[in-house]
Short mmCIF file of C-alpha atoms in Angstrom, two decimals:
data_model
loop_
_atom_site.label_atom_id
_atom_site.label_comp_id
_atom_site.label_asym_id
_atom_site.label_seq_id
_atom_site.Cartn_x
_atom_site.Cartn_y
_atom_site.Cartn_z
CA MET A 1105 -11.84 -10.08 28.19
CA LEU A 1106 -12.64 -8.42 24.87
CA GLU A 1107 -12.85 -10.42 21.66
CA HIS A 1108 -9.81 -10.39 19.36
CA GLY A 1109 -8.68 -12.09 16.20
CA GLY A 1110 -6.47 -15.16 16.36
CA ARG A 1111 -8.70 -17.18 18.71
CA LEU A 1112 -8.08 -20.34 16.76
CA ARG A 1113 -8.52 -22.85 19.59
CA GLY A 1114 -12.05 -21.62 20.15
CA ALA A 1115 -12.83 -22.15 16.46
CA VAL A 1116 -11.35 -25.65 16.64
CA ALA A 1117 -13.66 -26.53 19.53
CA LYS A 1118 -16.74 -24.96 17.92
CA TYR A 1119 -16.41 -26.35 14.40
CA GLY A 1120 -14.59 -29.62 15.06
CA ILE A 1121 -11.83 -28.90 12.53
CA GLU A 1122 -8.26 -29.75 13.53
CA GLN A 1123 -6.06 -26.73 14.20
CA ALA A 1124 -3.59 -27.64 11.47
CA ASP A 1125 -6.40 -27.60 8.91
CA TRP A 1126 -7.43 -23.97 9.46
CA LEU A 1127 -6.58 -20.97 7.34
CA ASP A 1128 -6.48 -18.21 9.95
CA LEU A 1129 -7.15 -14.81 8.39
CA SER A 1130 -8.64 -13.36 11.57
CA SER A 1131 -5.71 -11.16 12.63
CA GLY A 1132 -3.78 -8.33 10.99
CA ILE A 1133 -0.44 -10.07 11.52
CA SER A 1134 1.89 -10.59 8.58
CA PRO A 1135 1.82 -14.25 7.47
CA TRP A 1136 5.57 -14.00 6.77
CA SER A 1137 7.47 -14.24 10.05
CA TRP A 1138 11.07 -13.09 10.47
CA PRO A 1139 13.65 -15.86 10.95
CA ILE A 1140 14.49 -16.37 14.62
CA PRO A 1141 18.18 -15.56 15.23
CA PRO A 1142 20.37 -17.71 17.48
CA ILE A 1143 19.73 -16.78 21.12
CA PRO A 1144 22.79 -17.13 23.41
CA GLU A 1145 22.21 -19.27 26.50
CA ALA A 1146 23.17 -16.31 28.68
CA ALA A 1147 20.06 -14.46 27.50
CA TRP A 1148 17.91 -17.14 29.15
CA ALA A 1149 20.00 -17.25 32.32
CA ARG A 1150 20.49 -13.54 33.10
CA LEU A 1151 18.12 -10.67 33.79
CA PRO A 1152 17.60 -8.39 30.77
CA GLU A 1153 19.85 -5.32 30.53
CA THR A 1154 18.88 -2.06 28.85
CA ASP A 1155 22.25 -1.18 27.31
CA ASP A 1156 22.27 -4.04 24.80
CA GLY A 1157 21.43 -1.91 21.74
CA LEU A 1158 17.68 -2.54 21.43
CA GLU A 1159 16.67 1.03 22.28
CA ASN A 1160 19.13 2.48 19.79
CA ALA A 1161 17.94 0.12 17.05
CA ALA A 1162 14.36 1.18 17.75
CA ARG A 1163 15.24 4.90 17.69
CA VAL A 1164 16.81 4.44 14.27
CA TYR A 1165 14.04 2.23 12.87
CA TYR A 1166 11.19 4.48 14.05
CA GLY A 1167 13.05 7.77 13.62
CA ALA A 1168 12.17 8.75 17.20
CA PRO A 1169 14.20 10.80 19.71
CA ASP A 1170 13.52 8.34 22.55
CA VAL A 1171 11.75 5.01 23.03
CA LEU A 1172 10.62 2.67 25.81
CA PRO A 1173 10.36 -1.06 25.02
CA VAL A 1174 7.31 -2.74 26.57
CA ALA A 1175 5.80 -6.23 26.54
CA GLY A 1176 3.61 -5.46 23.55
CA SER A 1177 1.85 -2.14 23.01
CA GLN A 1178 -1.06 -3.60 24.99
CA ALA A 1179 1.04 -3.16 28.16
CA ALA A 1180 1.28 0.57 27.45
CA ILE A 1181 -2.43 0.84 26.61
CA GLN A 1182 -3.27 -0.50 30.06
CA ALA A 1183 -0.64 1.58 31.88
CA LEU A 1184 -1.31 5.02 30.37
CA PRO A 1185 -4.60 5.70 32.24
CA ARG A 1186 -2.78 5.22 35.55
CA LEU A 1187 -0.61 8.26 34.80
CA ARG A 1188 -3.51 10.77 34.76
CA GLN A 1189 -6.27 11.87 37.08
CA THR A 1190 -9.81 11.10 35.97
CA GLY A 1191 -11.11 13.16 33.07
CA LYS A 1192 -12.70 13.01 29.64
CA VAL A 1193 -11.25 10.81 26.93
CA GLY A 1194 -12.20 10.71 23.26
CA VAL A 1195 -11.50 7.58 21.22
CA LEU A 1196 -11.75 7.78 17.42
CA SER A 1197 -14.01 4.82 16.66
CA PRO A 1198 -14.54 2.18 15.55
CA CYS A 1199 -11.04 1.03 16.50
CA TYR A 1200 -9.10 -1.47 18.59
CA ALA A 1201 -11.49 -1.92 21.51
CA GLU A 1202 -8.84 -2.18 24.25
CA HIS A 1203 -8.23 1.59 24.13
CA ALA A 1204 -11.69 2.62 25.28
CA GLU A 1205 -11.82 -0.28 27.73
CA ALA A 1206 -8.53 0.70 29.42
CA TRP A 1207 -9.57 4.30 30.04
CA ARG A 1208 -13.14 3.41 31.02
CA SER A 1209 -12.04 0.76 33.51
CA ASN A 1210 -9.77 3.34 35.20
CA GLY A 1211 -12.65 5.71 35.90
CA PHE A 1212 -12.44 8.05 32.90
CA LEU A 1213 -15.48 9.31 31.05
CA VAL A 1214 -14.98 7.87 27.56
CA ARG A 1215 -16.71 9.12 24.45
CA GLU A 1216 -16.24 7.16 21.24
CA VAL A 1217 -16.32 9.69 18.40
CA LEU A 1218 -16.34 9.61 14.62
CA GLU A 1219 -13.71 11.44 12.60
CA HIS A 1220 -15.98 14.36 11.70
CA GLU A 1221 -16.96 14.83 15.36
CA ILE A 1222 -13.45 15.35 16.77
CA ASP A 1223 -13.23 19.08 16.08
CA ARG A 1224 -16.55 19.55 17.89
CA PHE A 1225 -15.45 17.70 21.05
CA ILE A 1226 -11.67 18.09 21.25
CA ASP A 1227 -11.67 21.27 23.35
CA VAL A 1228 -13.46 19.52 26.22
CA LEU A 1229 -11.26 16.40 26.12
CA ASP A 1230 -8.28 15.68 28.33
CA VAL A 1231 -7.04 12.84 26.11
CA LEU A 1232 -7.71 11.90 22.50
CA VAL A 1233 -6.83 8.38 21.31
CA VAL A 1234 -6.39 7.73 17.59
CA VAL A 1235 -5.36 4.52 15.83
CA ASN A 1236 -3.52 5.45 12.63
CA PRO A 1237 -3.84 3.63 10.26
CA ASN A 1238 -7.04 2.56 11.94
CA ASN A 1239 -7.94 -1.00 12.83
CA PRO A 1240 -10.26 -2.24 11.37
CA THR A 1241 -11.28 0.56 8.97
CA GLY A 1242 -7.84 1.33 7.54
CA LEU A 1243 -8.45 5.09 7.84
CA SER A 1244 -5.18 7.06 7.63
CA LEU A 1245 -4.91 10.60 8.95
CA THR A 1246 -2.21 13.07 7.92
CA PRO A 1247 0.52 14.15 10.34
CA ALA A 1248 -0.58 17.77 9.90
CA ARG A 1249 -4.11 17.05 11.08
CA LEU A 1250 -2.94 15.00 14.04
CA LEU A 1251 -0.45 17.68 15.11
CA GLU A 1252 -3.22 20.27 14.94
CA TRP A 1253 -5.28 18.17 17.34
CA HIS A 1254 -2.22 17.68 19.54
CA ALA A 1255 -1.62 21.44 19.76
CA ARG A 1256 -5.19 22.05 20.90
CA LEU A 1257 -4.91 19.37 23.58
CA ALA A 1258 -1.40 20.26 24.73
CA GLN A 1259 -2.21 23.90 25.46
CA ARG A 1260 -4.50 22.60 28.23
CA GLY A 1261 -2.11 19.85 29.42
CA GLY A 1262 -3.92 17.19 27.40
CA TRP A 1263 -2.54 14.20 25.55
CA LEU A 1264 -2.80 12.89 22.02
CA VAL A 1265 -2.21 9.13 22.03
CA VAL A 1266 -1.59 7.72 18.55
CA ASP A 1267 -1.52 3.95 18.14
CA GLU A 1268 0.62 3.30 15.06
CA ALA A 1269 0.43 -0.50 15.22
CA PHE A 1270 0.00 -0.74 11.43
CA MET A 1271 2.32 2.12 10.44
CA ASP A 1272 5.41 0.14 9.38
CA ASN A 1273 4.44 0.12 5.69
CA THR A 1274 3.91 3.91 5.61
CA PRO A 1275 6.65 5.55 7.74
CA PRO A 1276 6.15 9.04 6.19
CA LEU A 1277 2.75 9.19 7.94
CA SER A 1278 4.26 8.47 11.37
CA LEU A 1279 4.51 11.06 14.14
CA ALA A 1280 7.57 9.30 15.60
CA ALA A 1281 9.92 12.18 14.78
CA GLU A 1282 7.63 14.64 16.61
CA THR A 1283 7.43 12.78 19.92
CA GLN A 1284 9.68 15.19 21.80
CA ARG A 1285 6.54 17.37 22.02
CA PRO A 1286 4.93 17.24 25.50
CA GLY A 1287 1.64 15.39 25.48
CA LEU A 1288 2.29 13.44 22.26
CA ILE A 1289 2.49 9.70 22.86
CA VAL A 1290 2.96 7.23 20.01
CA LEU A 1291 2.57 3.46 20.41
CA ARG A 1292 4.27 1.05 18.03
CA SER A 1293 3.59 -2.67 17.73
CA PHE A 1294 6.42 -5.01 16.75
CA GLY A 1295 4.65 -8.32 16.17
CA LYS A 1296 2.29 -7.38 13.34
CA PHE A 1297 4.74 -6.20 10.67
CA PHE A 1298 7.45 -8.66 11.67
CA GLY A 1299 4.99 -11.56 11.92
CA LEU A 1300 6.11 -12.34 15.47
CA ALA A 1301 3.17 -11.42 17.68
CA GLY A 1302 4.03 -14.21 20.10
CA VAL A 1303 7.20 -12.49 21.34
CA ARG A 1304 5.11 -9.65 22.92
CA LEU A 1305 7.18 -6.59 22.12
CA GLY A 1306 6.16 -2.99 21.49
CA PHE A 1307 7.51 0.52 21.95
CA VAL A 1308 6.28 3.79 23.41
CA LEU A 1309 7.64 6.93 21.72
CA ALA A 1310 7.37 10.13 23.76
CA GLU A 1311 9.48 12.80 25.47
CA SER A 1312 12.18 11.35 27.73
CA ARG A 1313 10.71 12.74 30.96
CA PHE A 1314 7.39 11.06 30.28
CA LEU A 1315 9.01 7.74 29.37
CA LYS A 1316 10.83 7.67 32.70
CA VAL A 1317 7.53 8.04 34.55
CA LEU A 1318 5.92 5.35 32.41
CA ALA A 1319 8.89 3.01 32.95
CA ARG A 1320 8.43 3.28 36.73
CA GLN A 1321 4.73 2.44 36.32
CA ILE A 1322 5.44 -0.63 34.18
CA GLY A 1323 8.35 -1.83 36.30
CA PRO A 1324 11.74 -3.37 35.52
CA TRP A 1325 12.50 -6.25 33.14
CA SER A 1326 9.20 -6.01 31.29
CA VAL A 1327 10.84 -7.28 28.07
CA SER A 1328 12.75 -10.56 28.28
CA GLY A 1329 16.39 -10.91 27.31
CA PRO A 1330 15.72 -13.26 24.36
CA THR A 1331 13.01 -10.91 23.08
CA ARG A 1332 15.40 -7.96 23.24
CA ILE A 1333 17.97 -9.83 21.12
CA LEU A 1334 15.37 -10.92 18.58
CA GLY A 1335 13.86 -7.44 18.41
CA GLN A 1336 17.19 -5.76 17.75
CA VAL A 1337 18.06 -8.18 14.94
CA CYS A 1338 14.69 -7.57 13.24
CA LEU A 1339 14.79 -3.79 13.62
CA GLU A 1340 18.26 -3.62 12.05
CA ASP A 1341 17.40 -5.82 9.03
CA VAL A 1342 16.93 -3.02 6.47
CA GLU A 1343 16.73 -5.34 3.44
CA GLY A 1344 14.18 -7.48 5.27
CA HIS A 1345 12.03 -4.39 5.87
CA ARG A 1346 12.03 -3.63 2.14
CA LEU A 1347 11.02 -7.18 1.24
CA GLN A 1348 8.27 -7.28 3.87
CA ARG A 1349 6.77 -3.98 2.71
CA GLU A 1350 6.89 -5.13 -0.90
CA ARG A 1351 5.18 -8.48 -0.37
CA THR A 1352 2.55 -7.27 2.10
CA GLU A 1353 1.53 -4.38 -0.16
CA LYS A 1354 1.34 -6.72 -3.16
CA ALA A 1355 -0.76 -9.23 -1.19
CA SER A 1356 -3.06 -6.48 0.08
CA ARG A 1357 -3.77 -5.31 -3.48
CA ARG A 1358 -4.38 -8.91 -4.52
CA LEU A 1359 -6.84 -9.32 -1.66
CA VAL A 1360 -8.77 -6.23 -2.77
CA ASP A 1361 -8.98 -7.64 -6.30
CA LEU A 1362 -10.11 -11.06 -5.08
CA LEU A 1363 -12.85 -9.75 -2.80
CA SER A 1364 -14.05 -7.29 -5.43
CA ARG A 1365 -14.32 -10.03 -8.04
CA PHE A 1366 -17.05 -11.68 -5.97
CA GLY A 1367 -18.92 -8.47 -5.17
CA PHE A 1368 -17.23 -7.75 -1.83
CA ALA A 1369 -15.17 -4.65 -2.58
CA PRO A 1370 -13.55 -3.56 0.72
CA GLN A 1371 -14.45 -0.20 2.26
CA GLY A 1372 -11.03 0.18 3.86
CA GLY A 1373 -7.80 -1.52 4.77
CA CYS A 1374 -4.02 -1.26 4.84
CA ALA A 1375 -1.05 -3.38 3.88
CA LEU A 1376 -1.89 -6.11 6.42
CA PHE A 1377 -5.69 -6.46 6.12
CA GLN A 1378 -8.84 -5.43 4.28
CA TRP A 1379 -12.15 -4.39 5.84
CA LEU A 1380 -15.58 -5.18 4.39
CA ILE A 1381 -18.92 -3.80 5.54
CA THR A 1382 -21.74 -6.07 4.38
CA PRO A 1383 -25.19 -7.18 5.59
CA LEU A 1384 -23.93 -10.69 4.78
CA ALA A 1385 -21.08 -10.49 7.31
CA ALA A 1386 -22.43 -13.09 9.74
CA GLU A 1387 -23.48 -15.42 6.92
CA LEU A 1388 -20.13 -15.20 5.11
CA TYR A 1389 -18.22 -15.61 8.37
CA GLU A 1390 -20.11 -18.80 9.19
CA PHE A 1391 -19.80 -20.14 5.65
CA CYS A 1392 -16.02 -19.70 5.71
CA ALA A 1393 -15.66 -21.05 9.26
CA GLN A 1394 -17.44 -24.26 8.32
CA ARG A 1395 -14.73 -24.68 5.68
CA GLY A 1396 -11.87 -23.99 8.08
CA ILE A 1397 -11.28 -20.35 7.13
CA LEU A 1398 -11.33 -18.01 10.13
CA LEU A 1399 -12.17 -14.34 9.60
CA ARG A 1400 -12.62 -11.51 12.12
CA ILE A 1401 -16.22 -10.39 12.47
CA PHE A 1402 -17.52 -7.14 13.96
CA LEU A 1403 -21.22 -7.42 14.74
CA ASN A 1404 -23.48 -4.41 15.22
CA GLU A 1405 -27.13 -4.39 16.17
CA GLY A 1406 -28.98 -5.70 13.17
CA SER A 1407 -26.78 -6.59 10.22
CA HIS A 1408 -26.56 -3.39 8.17
CA ASN A 1409 -23.20 -2.16 9.52
CA SER A 1410 -21.66 -5.49 10.51
CA SER A 1411 -18.26 -6.06 8.96
CA LEU A 1412 -15.45 -8.52 8.35
CA ARG A 1413 -11.69 -8.10 8.44
CA PHE A 1414 -9.59 -10.29 6.13
CA GLY A 1415 -5.93 -10.89 6.89
CA LEU A 1416 -3.42 -11.82 4.19
CA PRO A 1417 -3.16 -15.37 2.81
CA ARG A 1418 0.43 -16.63 2.87
CA ASP A 1419 0.86 -18.78 -0.26
CA ASN A 1420 -0.90 -19.88 -3.42
CA ALA A 1421 -2.67 -22.74 -1.65
CA ASP A 1422 -4.16 -20.28 0.85
CA TRP A 1423 -5.21 -17.90 -1.92
CA LEU A 1424 -6.91 -20.71 -3.83
CA ARG A 1425 -8.72 -21.89 -0.72
CA LEU A 1426 -10.12 -18.42 -0.01
CA GLU A 1427 -11.06 -17.94 -3.66
CA GLN A 1428 -12.93 -21.26 -3.74
CA ALA A 1429 -14.86 -20.37 -0.58
CA LEU A 1430 -15.88 -16.97 -1.95
CA LYS A 1431 -16.90 -18.53 -5.25
CA ALA A 1432 -18.97 -21.21 -3.52
CA PHE A 1433 -20.67 -18.62 -1.32
CA SER A 1434 -21.54 -16.47 -4.33
CA GLU A 1435 -22.88 -19.43 -6.31
CA GLU A 1436 -24.97 -20.64 -3.37
CA ARG A 1437 -26.64 -17.24 -3.11
CA ALA A 1438 -27.15 -16.82 -6.86
#
């Protein structure tokens, strides 16, 4: 299993700090979770049905012609390689590591490429995978550039897979409205923006014919009845979307200011996290962990390009705690 953020129990065991005493900033999940609506008892007792309104709510929210709900976008990431014969796959890296792993473990030749290398390699690729905005770098690519890459792939029967897990704050950059194009597959995560990662819900946006094939691969009832009800309520809460965008964007700017104040200006990020490259990554990670603050670390050989991802603190107490840790670290190194 690959490493991910949110592994709080492991940190509890390693550092001997009770779980309730941690400030977990290791994931890019909004710290403000949507209220859970009342779930009728029948939703627990009956098999899920697909004409309950969830798909329509998702089509409206994402602005997509057609959608397929799945048990988190991770389910789609693992299923997509089973719908193609072996070939060459490019993954714009660094990014969410499960993409390269899924294709590689299904027998594909995977090349992890940097942004400036894509034009050089795209004409020999069968599939290109892009996370937009990227996790952890925060890199955002324009729809025009992505559609240009898609056109070059599609003329040879190739796919462009765009993981838009962190797109909810910037819908104008989404390719959702273009997903009737053959070979364009967009993945959307529900749990990050809505702060409900535990419900395991995501959506695949693509042409209807492709979604039918993918649905057969994933199988029936992949999303539970209670999750379908909760998802529909959240997707239809237009005022809640406005509030969530407003407070996450404000918190993200505040996080940039806080890190910069102590000499750790982020190199990238989005509304739900900030990304810092620093030779002090391992040292700062350990310093914070010993004080019950969990960050997400990305270690490279040596320390020069190692990095940290900071999620958003929830309230003033969390902000003060992070500020005090950064101040103490800076003073200790002075």
